[in-house]
mmCIF file of C-alpha atoms in Angstrom:
data_model
loop_
_atom_site.group_PDB
_atom_site.id
_atom_site.type_symbol
_atom_site.label_atom_id
_atom_site.label_comp_id
_atom_site.label_asym_id
_atom_site.label_seq_id
_atom_site.Cartn_x
_atom_site.Cartn_y
_atom_site.Cartn_z
ATOM 1 C CA MET A 2 -58.969 -26.846 -86.179
ATOM 2 C CA PRO A 3 -60.839 -27.089 -82.876
ATOM 3 C CA SER A 4 -62.737 -30.361 -82.346
ATOM 4 C CA ALA A 5 -66.162 -28.808 -81.881
ATOM 5 C CA PRO A 6 -69.364 -27.904 -83.723
ATOM 6 C CA THR A 7 -68.722 -25.960 -86.909
ATOM 7 C CA THR A 8 -70.758 -23.538 -89.016
ATOM 8 C CA SER A 9 -70.366 -22.482 -92.623
ATOM 9 C CA LEU A 10 -72.761 -19.523 -92.310
ATOM 10 C CA ASP A 11 -71.744 -16.939 -94.929
ATOM 11 C CA LEU A 12 -72.291 -13.440 -93.565
ATOM 12 C CA THR A 13 -71.733 -11.964 -97.031
ATOM 13 C CA ASP A 14 -74.463 -14.072 -98.673
ATOM 14 C CA PRO A 15 -77.139 -11.630 -99.935
ATOM 15 C CA ALA A 16 -79.859 -13.890 -98.515
ATOM 16 C CA VAL A 17 -78.257 -13.772 -95.056
ATOM 17 C CA VAL A 18 -77.716 -10.017 -95.263
ATOM 18 C CA ALA A 19 -81.329 -9.487 -96.320
ATOM 19 C CA ASP A 20 -82.775 -11.523 -93.433
ATOM 20 C CA PRO A 21 -80.293 -13.250 -91.118
ATOM 21 C CA TYR A 22 -82.837 -14.398 -88.529
ATOM 22 C CA PRO A 23 -84.013 -17.694 -90.095
ATOM 23 C CA TRP A 24 -80.354 -18.618 -90.583
ATOM 24 C CA PHE A 25 -79.601 -17.753 -86.964
ATOM 25 C CA ALA A 26 -82.525 -19.889 -85.828
ATOM 26 C CA GLN A 27 -81.233 -22.904 -87.773
ATOM 27 C CA GLU A 28 -77.759 -22.522 -86.299
ATOM 28 C CA ARG A 29 -78.992 -21.890 -82.750
ATOM 29 C CA SER A 30 -81.130 -25.047 -82.875
ATOM 30 C CA ARG A 31 -77.942 -27.039 -83.535
ATOM 31 C CA HIS A 32 -75.406 -25.301 -81.291
ATOM 32 C CA ALA A 33 -74.983 -22.294 -79.005
ATOM 33 C CA VAL A 34 -71.384 -21.828 -80.180
ATOM 34 C CA ALA A 35 -69.660 -23.073 -83.343
ATOM 35 C CA TRP A 36 -66.300 -22.678 -85.058
ATOM 36 C CA HIS A 37 -66.390 -20.638 -88.271
ATOM 37 C CA GLU A 38 -63.373 -21.559 -90.344
ATOM 38 C CA PRO A 39 -63.728 -18.810 -93.026
ATOM 39 C CA SER A 40 -63.325 -16.070 -90.411
ATOM 40 C CA GLY A 41 -61.128 -18.050 -88.030
ATOM 41 C CA SER A 42 -63.427 -17.312 -85.091
ATOM 42 C CA TRP A 43 -66.116 -18.770 -82.854
ATOM 43 C CA PHE A 44 -69.695 -17.716 -83.629
ATOM 44 C CA THR A 45 -72.116 -17.473 -80.688
ATOM 45 C CA PHE A 46 -75.816 -17.887 -81.422
ATOM 46 C CA SER A 47 -77.637 -18.173 -78.087
ATOM 47 C CA HIS A 48 -78.516 -15.395 -75.668
ATOM 48 C CA ALA A 49 -76.572 -17.162 -72.903
ATOM 49 C CA ALA A 50 -73.437 -17.519 -75.047
ATOM 50 C CA VAL A 51 -73.487 -13.933 -76.351
ATOM 51 C CA SER A 52 -74.075 -12.598 -72.831
ATOM 52 C CA ALA A 53 -71.220 -14.736 -71.463
ATOM 53 C CA VAL A 54 -68.854 -13.439 -74.152
ATOM 54 C CA GLN A 55 -69.699 -9.825 -73.386
ATOM 55 C CA ARG A 56 -69.371 -10.226 -69.625
ATOM 56 C CA ASP A 57 -66.168 -12.250 -69.446
ATOM 57 C CA ARG A 58 -63.168 -9.980 -68.894
ATOM 58 C CA ARG A 59 -60.887 -12.663 -70.331
ATOM 59 C CA LEU A 60 -62.505 -11.954 -73.706
ATOM 60 C CA GLY A 61 -61.341 -8.462 -74.608
ATOM 61 C CA ARG A 62 -61.182 -5.903 -77.376
ATOM 62 C CA LEU A 63 -57.576 -6.120 -78.564
ATOM 63 C CA TRP A 64 -56.898 -3.752 -81.449
ATOM 64 C CA THR A 65 -54.455 -4.769 -84.174
ATOM 65 C CA ASP A 66 -53.653 -2.223 -86.867
ATOM 66 C CA ARG A 67 -55.156 -3.031 -90.243
ATOM 67 C CA GLU A 68 -52.641 -3.781 -92.967
ATOM 68 C CA PRO A 69 -50.955 -2.291 -94.899
ATOM 69 C CA ALA A 70 -50.452 -0.165 -91.781
ATOM 70 C CA GLU A 71 -48.789 2.754 -93.563
ATOM 71 C CA ARG A 72 -51.637 3.203 -96.005
ATOM 72 C CA LEU A 73 -54.299 2.668 -93.352
ATOM 73 C CA ALA A 74 -52.616 4.935 -90.785
ATOM 74 C CA PRO A 75 -55.509 7.478 -90.580
ATOM 75 C CA PHE A 76 -58.037 4.685 -89.986
ATOM 76 C CA ASN A 77 -55.812 2.861 -87.504
ATOM 77 C CA LEU A 78 -55.061 6.040 -85.544
ATOM 78 C CA LEU A 79 -58.753 6.634 -84.808
ATOM 79 C CA HIS A 80 -59.273 3.090 -83.571
ATOM 80 C CA ARG A 81 -56.025 2.443 -81.709
ATOM 81 C CA ASN A 82 -56.848 5.309 -79.331
ATOM 82 C CA GLN A 83 -60.577 4.577 -78.841
ATOM 83 C CA MET A 84 -62.056 3.354 -75.586
ATOM 84 C CA MET A 85 -64.017 0.719 -77.526
ATOM 85 C CA GLU A 86 -60.826 -0.928 -78.781
ATOM 86 C CA ASN A 87 -59.088 -1.066 -75.394
ATOM 87 C CA GLU A 88 -59.454 -2.920 -72.115
ATOM 88 C CA PRO A 89 -58.980 -1.648 -68.539
ATOM 89 C CA PRO A 90 -57.003 0.146 -67.313
ATOM 90 C CA GLU A 91 -56.662 1.986 -70.670
ATOM 91 C CA HIS A 92 -60.375 1.628 -71.385
ATOM 92 C CA THR A 93 -61.211 3.158 -67.993
ATOM 93 C CA ARG A 94 -58.841 6.071 -68.529
ATOM 94 C CA LEU A 95 -60.278 6.820 -71.991
ATOM 95 C CA ARG A 96 -63.921 6.359 -70.966
ATOM 96 C CA ARG A 97 -63.948 8.355 -67.729
ATOM 97 C CA PRO A 98 -63.624 11.873 -69.262
ATOM 98 C CA VAL A 99 -66.724 11.419 -71.448
ATOM 99 C CA ALA A 100 -68.935 9.319 -69.157
ATOM 100 C CA SER A 101 -70.524 12.266 -67.354
ATOM 101 C CA ALA A 102 -71.839 13.702 -70.628
ATOM 102 C CA PHE A 103 -74.001 10.604 -71.088
ATOM 103 C CA SER A 104 -75.270 10.274 -67.540
ATOM 104 C CA ARG A 105 -79.028 9.937 -67.177
ATOM 105 C CA GLY A 106 -79.411 13.386 -65.617
ATOM 106 C CA HIS A 107 -77.534 15.139 -68.401
ATOM 107 C CA VAL A 108 -79.481 13.251 -71.075
ATOM 108 C CA GLU A 109 -82.775 14.275 -69.473
ATOM 109 C CA ARG A 110 -81.699 17.907 -69.739
ATOM 110 C CA LEU A 111 -81.265 17.369 -73.491
ATOM 111 C CA ARG A 112 -84.799 15.996 -73.965
ATOM 112 C CA ALA A 113 -86.413 19.362 -74.700
ATOM 113 C CA ARG A 114 -83.736 20.154 -77.291
ATOM 114 C CA VAL A 115 -84.258 16.779 -78.979
ATOM 115 C CA ARG A 116 -88.002 17.453 -79.190
ATOM 116 C CA ALA A 117 -87.352 20.891 -80.684
ATOM 117 C CA LEU A 118 -84.954 19.553 -83.324
ATOM 118 C CA ALA A 119 -87.332 16.703 -84.208
ATOM 119 C CA SER A 120 -90.182 19.156 -84.602
ATOM 120 C CA GLU A 121 -88.078 21.401 -86.836
ATOM 121 C CA LEU A 122 -87.252 18.501 -89.108
ATOM 122 C CA LEU A 123 -90.887 17.426 -89.421
ATOM 123 C CA ASP A 124 -91.887 21.025 -90.118
ATOM 124 C CA GLU A 125 -89.660 20.858 -93.217
ATOM 125 C CA VAL A 126 -91.302 17.679 -94.532
ATOM 126 C CA ASP A 127 -93.883 18.005 -97.308
ATOM 127 C CA ALA A 128 -96.285 15.426 -95.923
ATOM 128 C CA SER A 129 -98.650 15.805 -98.883
ATOM 129 C CA ARG A 130 -96.427 13.487 -100.917
ATOM 130 C CA PRO A 131 -94.238 10.443 -100.176
ATOM 131 C CA PHE A 132 -90.894 11.241 -98.557
ATOM 132 C CA ASP A 133 -87.781 9.406 -97.390
ATOM 133 C CA VAL A 134 -88.105 9.294 -93.595
ATOM 134 C CA VAL A 135 -84.449 8.242 -93.184
ATOM 135 C CA GLU A 136 -83.063 11.215 -95.117
ATOM 136 C CA ALA A 137 -85.556 13.750 -93.774
ATOM 137 C CA TYR A 138 -85.789 12.663 -90.148
ATOM 138 C CA ALA A 139 -83.990 9.559 -88.852
ATOM 139 C CA GLU A 140 -80.520 10.549 -90.102
ATOM 140 C CA PRO A 141 -80.319 14.268 -89.370
ATOM 141 C CA LEU A 142 -81.806 14.201 -85.854
ATOM 142 C CA PRO A 143 -79.163 12.152 -83.989
ATOM 143 C CA VAL A 144 -76.377 13.747 -86.044
ATOM 144 C CA LEU A 145 -77.538 17.218 -85.009
ATOM 145 C CA VAL A 146 -77.950 16.160 -81.378
ATOM 146 C CA ILE A 147 -74.496 14.605 -80.973
ATOM 147 C CA ALA A 148 -72.871 17.421 -82.955
ATOM 148 C CA GLU A 149 -74.437 20.003 -80.623
ATOM 149 C CA LEU A 150 -73.375 18.045 -77.553
ATOM 150 C CA LEU A 151 -69.786 17.870 -78.774
ATOM 151 C CA GLY A 152 -69.646 21.366 -80.240
ATOM 152 C CA VAL A 153 -69.383 20.585 -83.951
ATOM 153 C CA PRO A 154 -70.992 23.269 -86.167
ATOM 154 C CA ARG A 155 -74.311 22.265 -87.722
ATOM 155 C CA SER A 156 -72.909 23.045 -91.158
ATOM 156 C CA HIS A 157 -70.811 19.870 -90.944
ATOM 157 C CA ALA A 158 -73.760 17.544 -90.303
ATOM 158 C CA HIS A 159 -73.797 16.126 -93.831
ATOM 159 C CA ASP A 160 -70.019 15.568 -93.783
ATOM 160 C CA LEU A 161 -70.276 13.750 -90.448
ATOM 161 C CA ARG A 162 -72.831 11.300 -91.834
ATOM 162 C CA ASP A 163 -70.830 10.636 -95.010
ATOM 163 C CA TRP A 164 -67.567 10.147 -93.097
ATOM 164 C CA SER A 165 -69.211 7.874 -90.565
ATOM 165 C CA GLN A 166 -70.792 5.635 -93.189
ATOM 166 C CA ALA A 167 -67.470 5.351 -95.026
ATOM 167 C CA ILE A 168 -65.614 4.384 -91.844
ATOM 168 C CA VAL A 169 -68.130 1.841 -90.537
ATOM 169 C CA ARG A 170 -68.250 -0.043 -93.828
ATOM 170 C CA MET A 171 -64.748 -1.215 -92.907
ATOM 171 C CA TYR A 172 -66.321 -3.310 -90.132
ATOM 172 C CA GLU A 173 -68.040 -5.558 -92.678
ATOM 173 C CA PRO A 174 -66.532 -8.928 -93.671
ATOM 174 C CA SER A 175 -63.922 -8.597 -96.453
ATOM 175 C CA PRO A 176 -64.241 -4.895 -97.426
ATOM 176 C CA ASP A 177 -63.182 -4.294 -101.034
ATOM 177 C CA GLU A 178 -60.639 -1.759 -102.305
ATOM 178 C CA SER A 179 -63.171 1.029 -102.834
ATOM 179 C CA VAL A 180 -64.423 0.662 -99.247
ATOM 180 C CA VAL A 181 -60.866 0.781 -97.893
ATOM 181 C CA ALA A 182 -59.992 3.886 -99.920
ATOM 182 C CA ALA A 183 -63.179 5.693 -98.833
ATOM 183 C CA ALA A 184 -62.610 4.803 -95.168
ATOM 184 C CA VAL A 185 -59.023 6.079 -95.189
ATOM 185 C CA ALA A 186 -60.041 9.348 -96.833
ATOM 186 C CA ALA A 187 -62.962 9.789 -94.421
ATOM 187 C CA ALA A 188 -60.776 9.091 -91.374
ATOM 188 C CA GLU A 189 -58.245 11.657 -92.554
ATOM 189 C CA ASP A 190 -60.855 14.364 -93.198
ATOM 190 C CA PHE A 191 -62.770 13.595 -90.007
ATOM 191 C CA ALA A 192 -59.621 13.781 -87.866
ATOM 192 C CA ALA A 193 -58.545 17.045 -89.520
ATOM 193 C CA LEU A 194 -61.869 18.699 -88.670
ATOM 194 C CA VAL A 195 -61.730 17.543 -85.060
ATOM 195 C CA ARG A 196 -58.122 18.727 -84.630
ATOM 196 C CA ASP A 197 -59.135 22.155 -85.915
ATOM 197 C CA LEU A 198 -62.079 22.278 -83.511
ATOM 198 C CA VAL A 199 -59.918 21.204 -80.567
ATOM 199 C CA ALA A 200 -57.417 23.941 -81.372
ATOM 200 C CA VAL A 201 -60.201 26.533 -81.505
ATOM 201 C CA ARG A 202 -61.695 25.359 -78.187
ATOM 202 C CA ARG A 203 -58.320 25.620 -76.474
ATOM 203 C CA ARG A 204 -58.215 29.282 -77.504
ATOM 204 C CA GLN A 205 -61.935 29.926 -77.050
ATOM 205 C CA PRO A 206 -63.566 27.478 -74.590
ATOM 206 C CA ALA A 207 -67.298 26.821 -74.977
ATOM 207 C CA ASP A 208 -69.992 24.867 -73.169
ATOM 208 C CA ASP A 209 -69.465 21.617 -75.107
ATOM 209 C CA LEU A 210 -67.783 18.243 -74.816
ATOM 210 C CA ILE A 211 -64.849 19.071 -77.103
ATOM 211 C CA THR A 212 -63.894 21.862 -74.698
ATOM 212 C CA ASP A 213 -64.183 19.443 -71.779
ATOM 213 C CA LEU A 214 -62.045 16.794 -73.490
ATOM 214 C CA ALA A 215 -59.428 19.310 -74.609
ATOM 215 C CA GLY A 216 -58.886 20.202 -70.947
ATOM 216 C CA THR A 217 -58.255 16.616 -69.782
ATOM 217 C CA GLU A 218 -55.100 14.544 -69.591
ATOM 218 C CA LEU A 219 -55.965 12.838 -72.888
ATOM 219 C CA SER A 220 -53.442 13.279 -75.700
ATOM 220 C CA ASP A 221 -54.489 15.057 -78.898
ATOM 221 C CA ASP A 222 -54.768 11.720 -80.724
ATOM 222 C CA GLU A 223 -56.949 10.354 -77.909
ATOM 223 C CA VAL A 224 -59.211 13.414 -77.941
ATOM 224 C CA VAL A 225 -59.626 13.106 -81.719
ATOM 225 C CA ALA A 226 -60.367 9.391 -81.452
ATOM 226 C CA ALA A 227 -62.907 9.987 -78.659
ATOM 227 C CA VAL A 228 -64.749 12.690 -80.592
ATOM 228 C CA VAL A 229 -64.875 10.624 -83.804
ATOM 229 C CA LEU A 230 -66.117 7.577 -81.879
ATOM 230 C CA LEU A 231 -68.824 9.624 -80.165
ATOM 231 C CA LEU A 232 -69.942 11.225 -83.419
ATOM 232 C CA ASN A 233 -70.057 7.840 -85.184
ATOM 233 C CA ALA A 234 -71.553 5.737 -82.409
ATOM 234 C CA GLY A 235 -73.700 8.646 -81.259
ATOM 235 C CA HIS A 236 -75.886 8.460 -84.319
ATOM 236 C CA GLU A 237 -75.271 5.193 -86.208
ATOM 237 C CA ALA A 238 -77.279 3.120 -83.734
ATOM 238 C CA SER A 239 -80.141 5.607 -83.549
ATOM 239 C CA VAL A 240 -80.477 5.943 -87.321
ATOM 240 C CA ASN A 241 -80.477 2.211 -87.958
ATOM 241 C CA VAL A 242 -82.642 1.206 -85.002
ATOM 242 C CA PHE A 243 -85.186 3.823 -86.061
ATOM 243 C CA GLY A 244 -85.222 2.666 -89.693
ATOM 244 C CA ASN A 245 -85.247 -1.061 -88.932
ATOM 245 C CA GLY A 246 -87.913 -0.738 -86.254
ATOM 246 C CA LEU A 247 -90.117 1.601 -88.269
ATOM 247 C CA VAL A 248 -90.053 -0.724 -91.280
ATOM 248 C CA ALA A 249 -90.914 -3.700 -89.055
ATOM 249 C CA MET A 250 -93.873 -1.832 -87.571
ATOM 250 C CA LEU A 251 -95.227 -0.421 -90.821
ATOM 251 C CA ARG A 252 -94.992 -3.786 -92.575
ATOM 252 C CA ARG A 253 -97.249 -5.156 -89.835
ATOM 253 C CA GLY A 254 -99.559 -2.156 -89.571
ATOM 254 C CA LEU A 255 -98.398 -1.470 -86.003
ATOM 255 C CA ARG A 256 -98.235 1.754 -83.983
ATOM 256 C CA PRO A 257 -96.051 2.435 -80.945
ATOM 257 C CA GLY A 258 -98.854 2.222 -78.382
ATOM 258 C CA THR A 259 -99.100 4.187 -75.160
ATOM 259 C CA ASP A 260 -95.685 3.128 -73.810
ATOM 260 C CA VAL A 261 -93.349 4.413 -76.521
ATOM 261 C CA ALA A 262 -90.269 3.559 -74.441
ATOM 262 C CA ALA A 263 -91.318 -0.125 -74.428
ATOM 263 C CA CYS A 264 -91.809 0.025 -78.193
ATOM 264 C CA VAL A 265 -88.285 1.427 -78.575
ATOM 265 C CA GLU A 266 -86.884 -1.513 -76.586
ATOM 266 C CA GLU A 267 -88.643 -3.836 -79.005
ATOM 267 C CA MET A 268 -87.172 -1.916 -81.957
ATOM 268 C CA LEU A 269 -83.748 -2.443 -80.421
ATOM 269 C CA ARG A 270 -84.370 -6.174 -79.941
ATOM 270 C CA PHE A 271 -86.300 -7.167 -83.024
ATOM 271 C CA ASP A 272 -83.908 -6.055 -85.759
ATOM 272 C CA SER A 273 -80.613 -5.149 -84.124
ATOM 273 C CA ALA A 274 -78.597 -2.344 -85.686
ATOM 274 C CA LEU A 275 -75.305 -3.921 -84.552
ATOM 275 C CA GLN A 276 -75.221 -7.603 -85.435
ATOM 276 C CA LEU A 277 -71.673 -8.625 -84.570
ATOM 277 C CA PHE A 278 -69.150 -7.599 -81.905
ATOM 278 C CA GLU A 279 -65.780 -9.349 -81.782
ATOM 279 C CA ARG A 280 -63.641 -10.263 -78.781
ATOM 280 C CA THR A 281 -60.268 -12.013 -78.391
ATOM 281 C CA ALA A 282 -59.366 -14.451 -75.621
ATOM 282 C CA THR A 283 -56.532 -13.428 -73.318
ATOM 283 C CA ALA A 284 -56.865 -16.647 -71.325
ATOM 284 C CA GLU A 285 -58.639 -19.971 -71.689
ATOM 285 C CA VAL A 286 -62.422 -19.514 -71.478
ATOM 286 C CA GLU A 287 -65.217 -22.083 -71.443
ATOM 287 C CA LEU A 288 -68.432 -21.009 -73.166
ATOM 288 C CA PRO A 289 -71.920 -22.611 -73.030
ATOM 289 C CA GLY A 290 -71.927 -26.028 -74.636
ATOM 290 C CA GLY A 291 -68.536 -26.860 -73.178
ATOM 291 C CA ILE A 292 -66.670 -24.972 -75.903
ATOM 292 C CA VAL A 293 -63.147 -24.038 -74.819
ATOM 293 C CA VAL A 294 -61.742 -20.866 -76.358
ATOM 294 C CA ARG A 295 -57.959 -20.721 -76.227
ATOM 295 C CA PRO A 296 -55.798 -17.604 -75.767
ATOM 296 C CA GLY A 297 -55.551 -15.628 -79.004
ATOM 297 C CA GLU A 298 -58.728 -17.087 -80.534
ATOM 298 C CA ARG A 299 -61.460 -14.695 -81.594
ATOM 299 C CA VAL A 300 -65.151 -14.883 -80.687
ATOM 300 C CA SER A 301 -67.913 -13.178 -82.667
ATOM 301 C CA ALA A 302 -70.927 -12.322 -80.521
ATOM 302 C CA LEU A 303 -73.959 -12.370 -82.837
ATOM 303 C CA LEU A 304 -76.261 -9.914 -81.104
ATOM 304 C CA GLY A 305 -79.155 -10.327 -83.523
ATOM 305 C CA ALA A 306 -79.161 -14.072 -82.942
ATOM 306 C CA ALA A 307 -79.171 -13.577 -79.169
ATOM 307 C CA ASN A 308 -82.079 -11.157 -79.397
ATOM 308 C CA ARG A 309 -84.296 -13.752 -81.132
ATOM 309 C CA ASP A 310 -83.476 -16.631 -78.776
ATOM 310 C CA PRO A 311 -86.753 -18.430 -77.881
ATOM 311 C CA ALA A 312 -85.182 -19.600 -74.615
ATOM 312 C CA VAL A 313 -85.338 -15.971 -73.427
ATOM 313 C CA PHE A 314 -87.995 -14.229 -75.537
ATOM 314 C CA GLU A 315 -91.559 -15.438 -75.893
ATOM 315 C CA ARG A 316 -92.615 -15.351 -79.559
ATOM 316 C CA PRO A 317 -89.174 -13.997 -80.552
ATOM 317 C CA ASP A 318 -90.031 -13.469 -84.231
ATOM 318 C CA GLU A 319 -93.092 -11.369 -83.394
ATOM 319 C CA PHE A 320 -92.833 -7.597 -83.003
ATOM 320 C CA ASP A 321 -94.623 -6.793 -79.736
ATOM 321 C CA VAL A 322 -94.858 -3.036 -79.159
ATOM 322 C CA ALA A 323 -95.701 -3.615 -75.489
ATOM 323 C CA ARG A 324 -93.281 -6.483 -74.718
ATOM 324 C CA ALA A 325 -92.990 -6.460 -70.931
ATOM 325 C CA THR A 326 -89.860 -8.577 -70.457
ATOM 326 C CA ASN A 327 -87.118 -7.570 -72.862
ATOM 327 C CA PRO A 328 -83.534 -8.347 -71.753
ATOM 328 C CA HIS A 329 -82.063 -7.703 -75.215
ATOM 329 C CA LEU A 330 -78.340 -7.254 -75.736
ATOM 330 C CA ALA A 331 -78.488 -4.497 -78.361
ATOM 331 C CA PHE A 332 -76.315 -2.143 -76.296
ATOM 332 C CA GLY A 333 -74.064 -4.879 -74.956
ATOM 333 C CA VAL A 334 -73.352 -5.734 -71.339
ATOM 334 C CA GLY A 335 -70.298 -5.543 -69.119
ATOM 335 C CA VAL A 336 -67.400 -3.116 -69.371
ATOM 336 C CA HIS A 337 -68.168 -2.226 -73.013
ATOM 337 C CA PHE A 338 -71.851 -1.450 -72.420
ATOM 338 C CA CYS A 339 -72.712 1.362 -74.836
ATOM 339 C CA LEU A 340 -71.939 4.721 -73.208
ATOM 340 C CA GLY A 341 -74.542 6.453 -75.357
ATOM 341 C CA ALA A 342 -77.420 4.070 -74.561
ATOM 342 C CA PRO A 343 -79.353 6.602 -72.407
ATOM 343 C CA LEU A 344 -79.087 9.231 -75.167
ATOM 344 C CA ALA A 345 -80.072 6.786 -77.917
ATOM 345 C CA ARG A 346 -83.078 5.558 -75.940
ATOM 346 C CA MET A 347 -84.255 9.091 -75.243
ATOM 347 C CA GLU A 348 -83.768 10.223 -78.869
ATOM 348 C CA LEU A 349 -85.637 7.219 -80.205
ATOM 349 C CA THR A 350 -88.504 7.577 -77.741
ATOM 350 C CA GLU A 351 -88.968 11.267 -78.548
ATOM 351 C CA SER A 352 -88.554 10.916 -82.323
ATOM 352 C CA VAL A 353 -90.859 7.887 -82.650
ATOM 353 C CA ALA A 354 -93.537 9.476 -80.446
ATOM 354 C CA LEU A 355 -93.468 12.777 -82.336
ATOM 355 C CA LEU A 356 -93.488 11.125 -85.762
ATOM 356 C CA PHE A 357 -96.684 9.173 -85.081
ATOM 357 C CA GLU A 358 -98.225 12.089 -83.208
ATOM 358 C CA ARG A 359 -97.745 14.342 -86.227
ATOM 359 C CA LEU A 360 -98.326 11.683 -88.904
ATOM 360 C CA PRO A 361 -100.676 9.070 -87.405
ATOM 361 C CA ASP A 362 -101.534 7.501 -90.780
ATOM 362 C CA LEU A 363 -97.933 6.819 -91.726
ATOM 363 C CA ALA A 364 -97.410 3.883 -94.104
ATOM 364 C CA LEU A 365 -94.724 2.527 -96.395
ATOM 365 C CA ALA A 366 -94.856 4.064 -99.867
ATOM 366 C CA GLY A 367 -92.511 1.565 -101.501
ATOM 367 C CA GLU A 368 -90.007 -1.167 -100.780
ATOM 368 C CA PRO A 369 -87.348 0.081 -98.311
ATOM 369 C CA GLU A 370 -83.790 0.137 -99.656
ATOM 370 C CA SER A 371 -81.334 -1.771 -97.460
ATOM 371 C CA ARG A 372 -77.783 -0.597 -96.811
ATOM 372 C CA GLY A 373 -76.744 -4.088 -97.909
ATOM 373 C CA THR A 374 -74.446 -4.585 -94.936
ATOM 374 C CA PHE A 375 -74.449 -7.250 -92.223
ATOM 375 C CA VAL A 376 -72.481 -5.982 -89.215
ATOM 376 C CA LEU A 377 -74.248 -2.612 -89.119
ATOM 377 C CA ARG A 378 -77.718 -3.445 -90.337
ATOM 378 C CA GLY A 379 -79.957 -0.673 -91.592
ATOM 379 C CA HIS A 380 -81.846 1.012 -94.417
ATOM 380 C CA ARG A 381 -80.466 3.543 -96.841
ATOM 381 C CA ARG A 382 -83.919 4.733 -97.851
ATOM 382 C CA VAL A 383 -87.430 4.259 -96.425
ATOM 383 C CA GLU A 384 -90.085 6.074 -98.421
ATOM 384 C CA VAL A 385 -93.325 6.667 -96.525
ATOM 385 C CA THR A 386 -96.635 8.351 -97.059
ATOM 386 C CA ALA A 387 -98.521 10.279 -94.397
ATOM 387 C CA SER A 388 -101.922 9.469 -95.887
ATOM 388 C CA GLY A 389 -102.020 5.750 -95.086
ATOM 389 C CA GLY A 390 -101.840 2.866 -97.502
ATOM 390 C CA HIS A 391 -99.672 2.315 -100.555
ATOM 391 C CA PRO A 392 -100.029 4.986 -103.291
ATOM 392 C CA GLU A 393 -101.395 2.425 -105.781
ATOM 393 C CA GLU A 394 -103.994 1.327 -103.230
ATOM 394 C CA ARG A 395 -105.154 4.911 -102.649
ATOM 395 C CA ASP A 396 -105.465 5.532 -106.378
ATOM 396 C CA ALA A 397 -107.380 2.333 -107.043
#
């Protein structure tokens, strides 16, 4: 065992899952980096340490097939060929064909369509009674947007969300047998749909990203992996950032303010959708605090801990809708910086602005239901009322 600070923080503890930030604060006050024996990895708690981990090319994403490999073949296939699980030069080769679709200029051209879809969804809401804002608005919007961009029929939107949730639950610590079985089935069904769509686009090209990818040098497995990654990552962050941020604001009676984009940055920082991103050392690396990570050792960058570091953020546990300086790490930094960050930011800005424009008296109508997961933190259900105040308070 490394001779260094250690932590026994249990990421599966319901209390930690419910609110990890006080636990992060305790750990960060003792050490920026600590060895976590249960997971066999280094945990990083400070903004400086997490940033260093993400920027250092000697700490890479090195995919190893999950075992038993034969049973988990559909899941492994999607990840082995993803840009997110590879380092340059493979990462560069896999990322380049899709990068242009998420350039700032292209995303700006999508803004009007995002507004239109958001408006359609709110038109379908019966605002005279409490409704689940996740199911009615936060979930379907980014799914519809990324599906349109890729060229996946709208009729598959519900399938995409179900498959994505099944797959990403595998990223949690110690997934149980039911989670594994659901993820394998989802990976198989998801890949089958994408292969069918790729085959159709090769016969009948369209103005979408699947057509573009099908015409590149990527193999069929790489095209499938890219499309599944984009569909998953293209909405998971937006859904969970929206839900987490909205709950934080409504609990405090806050509104976005005049600069909605700044409010969105605070939503990204305050309650991060992605809490943990793992790297593996390919060479000896020294991290803040003099911690030496040896080749083959794993490092877990705790993004939520970094985003509440008082050394970087003034009043880190306060939600400030107009926070001026906000160097959060929610989208990562370095070579694995989130490709879809411009799209996610635009979607969140438009959807948050329109929601409060249409429903200015929005309030929680009950206790939000958490997804109960740590790595991808979010809410399964957030019931709200458009009339302001809790239903019991209005009836009193």
